[in-house]
Amino acid sequence: MTESFDKIIAEIREALNISESEEALRELRARYLGKKGTISGLMKNMRDIPNEEKPKFGSLVNQLRQDAEDAFQKKSAELREKALEQRLKREKIDVTLDRNSDRLGAMHPLNQVYYEVRDIFRKMGFEVVDGPEIELEKYNFEMLNIPKDHPARDMQDTFYVSDQIVVRTQTSPVQVRTMLKHKPPIRIISPGRVYRNDDVDATHSPVFNQIEGLYIDKGVTFADLKGVLNEFLRKLYGQATVTKFRPGFFPFTEPSAEVDATCTICGGKGCPACKGAGMIEVLGCGMVNPKVIEDCGLDPEVYSGYAFGLGLDRITNIKYGITDIRLLYENDVRFLKQFI
Ligand code: DAH
C-alpha cells in the first residue's frame, strides 16, 4: 500500500518538475488533489479496508495529500520567483547611463539672436511693441510715403488679402501705428514676421523676420542714430566691429542710409560670404521723413526722429556663418542641435 502511495507522490514530483506555468500546475492539481482526483479517489477504497487498518490507511492518505500539497506550494513559489526575476530583468533601468542629450530642447537661433537684440535695445531705453501681420495697405505703404505706383506695391511682391488689406511686407507700419497712438518721446523696437511673394532659395524666403526701430522726440539728429546703431552692432558682433553708413533710399526716411559692419566670418579680411569686401550690409535706416511725421498727426517742426529696420534672419546668419536661409525654417534637428 505504501508503495503505491510512494509511486503517486513520485509521479506528482516528476510532473511538477516539467511544469513551467501556473496553468499546467492548475491542471495537475485538479488531476491529483481535485474532488475527482487520484488522491480523493483513494478514500473511496476505505470500504474495502479491514476495520483495524482503517485509521492507518486514513492517516497515510492524509499524509500523501499533505506531501502533494507541499510539493505544489513549493513549485508554485518557484514559478512566481522566476516570473519576478524575468520581469525585473526586462524592466531594468541603469540609472548610471548617460542621459540622451539629443532629446534636449533648445531655443531656435532666430529667437536666441532676437532676445540678444531686444536686450541691447532695452538697455538703451527702447520698449518692445507688437503689430499685426495682416495690415492695412494704408499703414504698410501709403502713410510710409510709398505711393500707389511704387514698385514695392507690385502684386508680384505683396500678398494682398483685399484691395485695402495686405499681409505686411515690412515691420515699418508699426511706426505709423505707434505715432498715431502715442505722443513723443517714442522709443520702440518692433519685431515680427513679414511676408513677400518670393521664390525660396538660399537668400530668399516668403516669410522672414524684421525688427523695426523708431525714436521720435525733440531735437533728434543723425548723430543720435549713428551712436545708437554703432553701440548696438558692437554689442552684437563684438567691440572690434567697424561700421560704414552708406547713402541709401527709403521713401519713409530722408536722408537714408544702409549700414555695413565688419564681416564676422572673415573678421574683415574678405571671404565668399562678404564677396571679398570684408564688410557686410546689416540694416537700413534714416531720419524719419517729415511727411511721415506730419501724416501721423505730429508737427515735424517740433519733432524729429530716426528709424531703422534690420533683417533678423540676415543678422542671425551673419552671426553664425549660416549661408542658407532655408536652414532657419526647415527645423532639421541636425542643424538646430548646433545651437544648444
Ligand atoms: N522696411 C525696410 C525694408 O523692409 C527696412 C527699413 C529701412 C526700415 C530703413 C526702416 C528704415 O525703419 O529706416 O526694406
mmCIF file with all atom_site columns, C-alpha atoms in Angstrom, residues 8 67 128 132 199 254 259 293 336:
data_model
loop_
_atom_site.group_PDB
_atom_site.id
_atom_site.type_symbol
_atom_site.label_atom_id
_atom_site.label_alt_id
_atom_site.label_comp_id
_atom_site.label_asym_id
_atom_site.label_entity_id
_atom_site.label_seq_id
_atom_site.pdbx_PDB_ins_code
_atom_site.Cartn_x
_atom_site.Cartn_y
_atom_site.Cartn_z
_atom_site.occupancy
_atom_site.B_iso_or_equiv
_atom_site.pdbx_formal_charge
_atom_site.auth_seq_id
_atom_site.auth_comp_id
_atom_site.auth_asym_id
_atom_site.auth_atom_id
_atom_site.pdbx_PDB_model_num
ATOM 1 C CA . ILE A 1 8   ? 1.865  8.538   -6.598  1.00 0.00 ? 8   ILE A CA 1
ATOM 2 C CA . ASP A 1 67  ? 3.044  15.900  0.809   1.00 0.00 ? 67  ASP A CA 1
ATOM 3 C CA . VAL A 1 128 ? 9.078  96.419  -27.366 1.00 0.00 ? 128 VAL A CA 1
ATOM 4 C CA . PRO A 1 132 ? -0.427 92.832  -36.733 1.00 0.00 ? 132 PRO A CA 1
ATOM 5 C CA . ASP A 1 199 ? 10.552 82.093  -54.521 1.00 0.00 ? 199 ASP A CA 1
ATOM 6 C CA . GLU A 1 254 ? 15.290 111.281 -45.501 1.00 0.00 ? 254 GLU A CA 1
ATOM 7 C CA . VAL A 1 259 ? 24.815 100.206 -42.816 1.00 0.00 ? 259 VAL A CA 1
ATOM 8 C CA . ILE A 1 293 ? 5.678  112.517 -39.093 1.00 0.00 ? 293 ILE A CA 1
ATOM 9 C CA . LEU A 1 336 ? 19.116 73.046  -34.592 1.00 0.00 ? 336 LEU A CA 1
#
